[in-house]
mmCIF file of C-alpha atoms in Angstrom:
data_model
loop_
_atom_site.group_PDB
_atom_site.id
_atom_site.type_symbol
_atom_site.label_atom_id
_atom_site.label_comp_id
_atom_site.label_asym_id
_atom_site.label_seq_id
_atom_site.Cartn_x
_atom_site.Cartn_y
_atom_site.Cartn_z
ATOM 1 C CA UNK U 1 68.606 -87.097 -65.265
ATOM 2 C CA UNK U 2 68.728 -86.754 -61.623
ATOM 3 C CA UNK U 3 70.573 -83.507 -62.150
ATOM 4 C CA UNK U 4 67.068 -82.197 -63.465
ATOM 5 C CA UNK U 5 65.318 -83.735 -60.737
ATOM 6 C CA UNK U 6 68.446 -81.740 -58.566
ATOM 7 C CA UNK U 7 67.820 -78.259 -60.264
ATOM 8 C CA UNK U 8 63.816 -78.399 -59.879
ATOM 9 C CA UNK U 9 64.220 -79.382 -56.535
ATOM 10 C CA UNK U 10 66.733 -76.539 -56.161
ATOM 11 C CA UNK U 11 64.587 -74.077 -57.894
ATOM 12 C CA UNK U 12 61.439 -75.118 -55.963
ATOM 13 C CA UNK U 13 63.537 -74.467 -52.888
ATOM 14 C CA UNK U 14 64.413 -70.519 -53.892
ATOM 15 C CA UNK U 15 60.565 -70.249 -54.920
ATOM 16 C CA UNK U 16 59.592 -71.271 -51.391
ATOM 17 C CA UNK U 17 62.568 -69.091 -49.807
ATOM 18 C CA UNK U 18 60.996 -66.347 -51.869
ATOM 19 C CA UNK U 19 57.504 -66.724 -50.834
ATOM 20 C CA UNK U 20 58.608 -67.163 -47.015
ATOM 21 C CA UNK U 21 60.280 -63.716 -47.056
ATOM 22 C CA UNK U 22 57.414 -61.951 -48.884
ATOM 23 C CA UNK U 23 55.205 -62.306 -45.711
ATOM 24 C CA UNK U 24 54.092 -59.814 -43.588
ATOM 25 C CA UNK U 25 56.904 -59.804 -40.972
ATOM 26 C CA UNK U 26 56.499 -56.551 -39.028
ATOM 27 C CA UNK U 27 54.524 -58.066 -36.421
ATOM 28 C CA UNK U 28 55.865 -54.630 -33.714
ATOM 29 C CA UNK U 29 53.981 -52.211 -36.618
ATOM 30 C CA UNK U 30 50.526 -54.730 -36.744
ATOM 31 C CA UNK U 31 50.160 -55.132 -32.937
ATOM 32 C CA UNK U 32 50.242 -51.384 -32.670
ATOM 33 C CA UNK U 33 47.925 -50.929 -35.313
ATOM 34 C CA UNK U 34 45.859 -53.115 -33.655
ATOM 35 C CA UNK U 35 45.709 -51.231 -30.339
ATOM 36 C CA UNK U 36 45.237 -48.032 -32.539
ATOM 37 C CA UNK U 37 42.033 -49.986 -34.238
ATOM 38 C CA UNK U 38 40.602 -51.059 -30.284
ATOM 39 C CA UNK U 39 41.518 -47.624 -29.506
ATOM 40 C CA UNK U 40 39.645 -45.986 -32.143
ATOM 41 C CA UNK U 41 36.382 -48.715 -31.761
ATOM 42 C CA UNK U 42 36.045 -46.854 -28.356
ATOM 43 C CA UNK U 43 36.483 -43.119 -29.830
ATOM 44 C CA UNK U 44 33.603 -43.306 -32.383
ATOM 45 C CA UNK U 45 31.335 -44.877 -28.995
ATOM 46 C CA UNK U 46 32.334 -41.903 -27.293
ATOM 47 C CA UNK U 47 31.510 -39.573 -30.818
ATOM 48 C CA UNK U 48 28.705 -41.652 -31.517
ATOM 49 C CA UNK U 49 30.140 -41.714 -35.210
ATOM 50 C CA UNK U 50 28.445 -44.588 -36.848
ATOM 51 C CA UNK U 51 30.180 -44.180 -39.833
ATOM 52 C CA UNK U 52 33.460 -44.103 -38.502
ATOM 53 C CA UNK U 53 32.517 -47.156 -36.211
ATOM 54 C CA UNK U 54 31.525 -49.285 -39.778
ATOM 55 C CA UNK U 55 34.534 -48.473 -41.230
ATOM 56 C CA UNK U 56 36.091 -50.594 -38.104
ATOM 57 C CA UNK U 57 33.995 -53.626 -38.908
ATOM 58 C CA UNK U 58 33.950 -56.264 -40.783
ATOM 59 C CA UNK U 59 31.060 -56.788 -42.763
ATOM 60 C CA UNK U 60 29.972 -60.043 -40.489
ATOM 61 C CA UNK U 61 31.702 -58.771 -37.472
ATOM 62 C CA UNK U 62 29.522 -60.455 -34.442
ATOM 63 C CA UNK U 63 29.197 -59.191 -30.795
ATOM 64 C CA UNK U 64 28.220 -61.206 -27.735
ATOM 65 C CA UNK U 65 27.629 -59.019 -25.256
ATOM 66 C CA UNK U 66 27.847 -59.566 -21.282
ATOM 67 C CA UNK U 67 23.955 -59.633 -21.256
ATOM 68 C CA UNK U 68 24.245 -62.796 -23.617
ATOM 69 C CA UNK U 69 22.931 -60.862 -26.752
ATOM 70 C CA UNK U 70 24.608 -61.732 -29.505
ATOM 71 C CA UNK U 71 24.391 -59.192 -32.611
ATOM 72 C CA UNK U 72 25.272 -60.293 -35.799
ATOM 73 C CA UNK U 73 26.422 -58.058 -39.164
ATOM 74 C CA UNK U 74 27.927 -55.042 -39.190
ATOM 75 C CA UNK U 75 24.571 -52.600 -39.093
ATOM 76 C CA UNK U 76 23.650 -54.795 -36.046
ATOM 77 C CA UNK U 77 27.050 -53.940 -34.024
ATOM 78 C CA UNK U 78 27.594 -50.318 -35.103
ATOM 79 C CA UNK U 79 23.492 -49.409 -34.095
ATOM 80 C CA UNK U 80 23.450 -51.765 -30.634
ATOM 81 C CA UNK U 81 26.931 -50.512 -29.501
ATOM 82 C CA UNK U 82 25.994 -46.679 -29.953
ATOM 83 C CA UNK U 83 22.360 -47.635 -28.253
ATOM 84 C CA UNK U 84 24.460 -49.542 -25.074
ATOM 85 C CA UNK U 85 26.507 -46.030 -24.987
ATOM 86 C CA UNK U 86 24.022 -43.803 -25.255
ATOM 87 C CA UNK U 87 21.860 -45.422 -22.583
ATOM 88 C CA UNK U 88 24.410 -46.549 -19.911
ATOM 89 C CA UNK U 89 26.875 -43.389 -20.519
ATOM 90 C CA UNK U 90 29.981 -43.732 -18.561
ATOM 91 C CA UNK U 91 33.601 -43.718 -19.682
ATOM 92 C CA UNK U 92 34.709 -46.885 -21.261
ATOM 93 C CA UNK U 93 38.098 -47.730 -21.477
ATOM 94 C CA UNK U 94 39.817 -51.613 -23.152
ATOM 95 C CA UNK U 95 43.572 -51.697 -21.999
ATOM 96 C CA UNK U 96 45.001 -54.058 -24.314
ATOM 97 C CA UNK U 97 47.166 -56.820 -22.138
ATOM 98 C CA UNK U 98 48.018 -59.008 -25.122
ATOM 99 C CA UNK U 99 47.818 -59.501 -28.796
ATOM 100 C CA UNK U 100 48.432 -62.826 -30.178
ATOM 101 C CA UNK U 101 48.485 -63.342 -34.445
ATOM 102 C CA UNK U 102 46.847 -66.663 -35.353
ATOM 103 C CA UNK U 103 48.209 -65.851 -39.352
ATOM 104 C CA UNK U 104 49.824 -62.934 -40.427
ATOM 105 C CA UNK U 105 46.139 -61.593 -41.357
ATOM 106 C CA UNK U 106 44.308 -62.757 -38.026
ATOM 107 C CA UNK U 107 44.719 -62.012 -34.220
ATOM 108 C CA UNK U 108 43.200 -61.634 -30.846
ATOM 109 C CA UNK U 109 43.407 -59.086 -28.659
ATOM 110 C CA UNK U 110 42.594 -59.767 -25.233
ATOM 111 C CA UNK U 111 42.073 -56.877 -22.112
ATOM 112 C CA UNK U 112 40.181 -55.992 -19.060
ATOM 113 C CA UNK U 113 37.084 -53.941 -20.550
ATOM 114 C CA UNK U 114 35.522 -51.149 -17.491
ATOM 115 C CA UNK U 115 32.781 -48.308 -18.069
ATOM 116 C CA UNK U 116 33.029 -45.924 -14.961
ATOM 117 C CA UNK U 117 30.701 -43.177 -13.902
ATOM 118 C CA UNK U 118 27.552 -45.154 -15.831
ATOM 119 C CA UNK U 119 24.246 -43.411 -15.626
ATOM 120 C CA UNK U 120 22.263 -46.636 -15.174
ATOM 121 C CA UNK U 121 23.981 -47.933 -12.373
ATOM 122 C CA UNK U 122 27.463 -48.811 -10.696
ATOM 123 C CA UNK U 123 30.714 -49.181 -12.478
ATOM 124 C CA UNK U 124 31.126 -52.072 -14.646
ATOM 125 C CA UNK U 125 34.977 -54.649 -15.078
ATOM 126 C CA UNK U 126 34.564 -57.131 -17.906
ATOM 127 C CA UNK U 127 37.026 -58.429 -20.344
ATOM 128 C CA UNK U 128 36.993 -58.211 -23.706
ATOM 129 C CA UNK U 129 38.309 -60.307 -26.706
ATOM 130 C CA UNK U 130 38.534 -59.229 -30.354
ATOM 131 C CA UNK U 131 39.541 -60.578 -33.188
ATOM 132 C CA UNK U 132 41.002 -58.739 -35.788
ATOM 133 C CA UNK U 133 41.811 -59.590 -39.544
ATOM 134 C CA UNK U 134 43.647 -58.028 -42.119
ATOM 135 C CA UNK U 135 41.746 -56.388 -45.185
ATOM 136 C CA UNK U 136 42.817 -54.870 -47.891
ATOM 137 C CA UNK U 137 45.682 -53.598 -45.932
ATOM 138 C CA UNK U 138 43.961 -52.694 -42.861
ATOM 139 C CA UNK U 139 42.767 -54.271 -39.225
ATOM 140 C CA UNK U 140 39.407 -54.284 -38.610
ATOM 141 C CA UNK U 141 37.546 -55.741 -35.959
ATOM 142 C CA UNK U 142 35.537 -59.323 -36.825
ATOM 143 C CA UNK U 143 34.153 -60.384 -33.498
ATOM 144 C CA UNK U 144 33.956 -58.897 -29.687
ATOM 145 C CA UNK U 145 33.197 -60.890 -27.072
ATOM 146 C CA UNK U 146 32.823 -59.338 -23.310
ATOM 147 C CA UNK U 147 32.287 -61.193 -20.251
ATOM 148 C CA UNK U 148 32.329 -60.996 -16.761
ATOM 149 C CA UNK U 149 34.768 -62.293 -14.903
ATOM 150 C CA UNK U 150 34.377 -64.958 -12.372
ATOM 151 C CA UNK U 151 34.190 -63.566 -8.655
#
């Protein structure tokens, strides 16, 4: 009898073994796809490419913005971040200092956030923080927050 209880336990052990190895483990190839997805959040501001920018976002991404707005949904992020570039201009530029994975499918990415040469006024240093899940295979971007840093 306990030679039963000895081969289910065994077998239960292989089937966890199993399931450990199966997960995502290539966490090199997901932090650069990461700073390819930040990267590429930036480059459809720059186009103004609202569909490309969609395709970044989650469907209930959220963005609190430095001014305290917050927008919520995707059609609310893609339309107020092309608005913000279009009216302030300026280069804008996120240089990704970390990224740290909460599960294989979320993380945070954390960087200083600046838009130089703005048409509305002087040159602006925030930071930003994303978080990024995994769907169907690919990172997309679920919530932004920017701030400014304390003098």
């Amino acid at each position: 009898m306990w030679t039963t209880r000895l081969s289910a336990v065994l077998v239960a052990c292989g089937v966890f073994a199993v399931a450990a190895s199966a997960q995502p483990s290539d966490r090199a190839a997901d932090e650069a796809a990461i700073r390819e997805v930040v990267a590429a959040y930036l480059g459809t501001r720059e186009e103004n490419d609202a569909a490309a920018l969609r395709a970044l976002l989650t469907e209930d991404v959220d963005q609190l913005v430095t001014s305290g707005a917050l927008r919520l949904g995707r059609e609310a992020v893609v339309e107020g971040s092309l608005a913000s570039t279009r009216e302030t201009g300026g280069r804008r530029s996120i240089r990704v200092e970390t990224v740290r994975f909460l599960t294989d499918d979320v993380a945070i990415a954390d960087g200083p956030y600046d838009i130089v040469g703005r048409t509305d006024g002087v040159d602006r240093h925030y930071r930003t923080t994303m978080v990024l899940v995994r769907e169907d295979g690919r990172w997309k971007i679920a919530a932004i927050r920017n701030m400014q840093p304390a003098p």
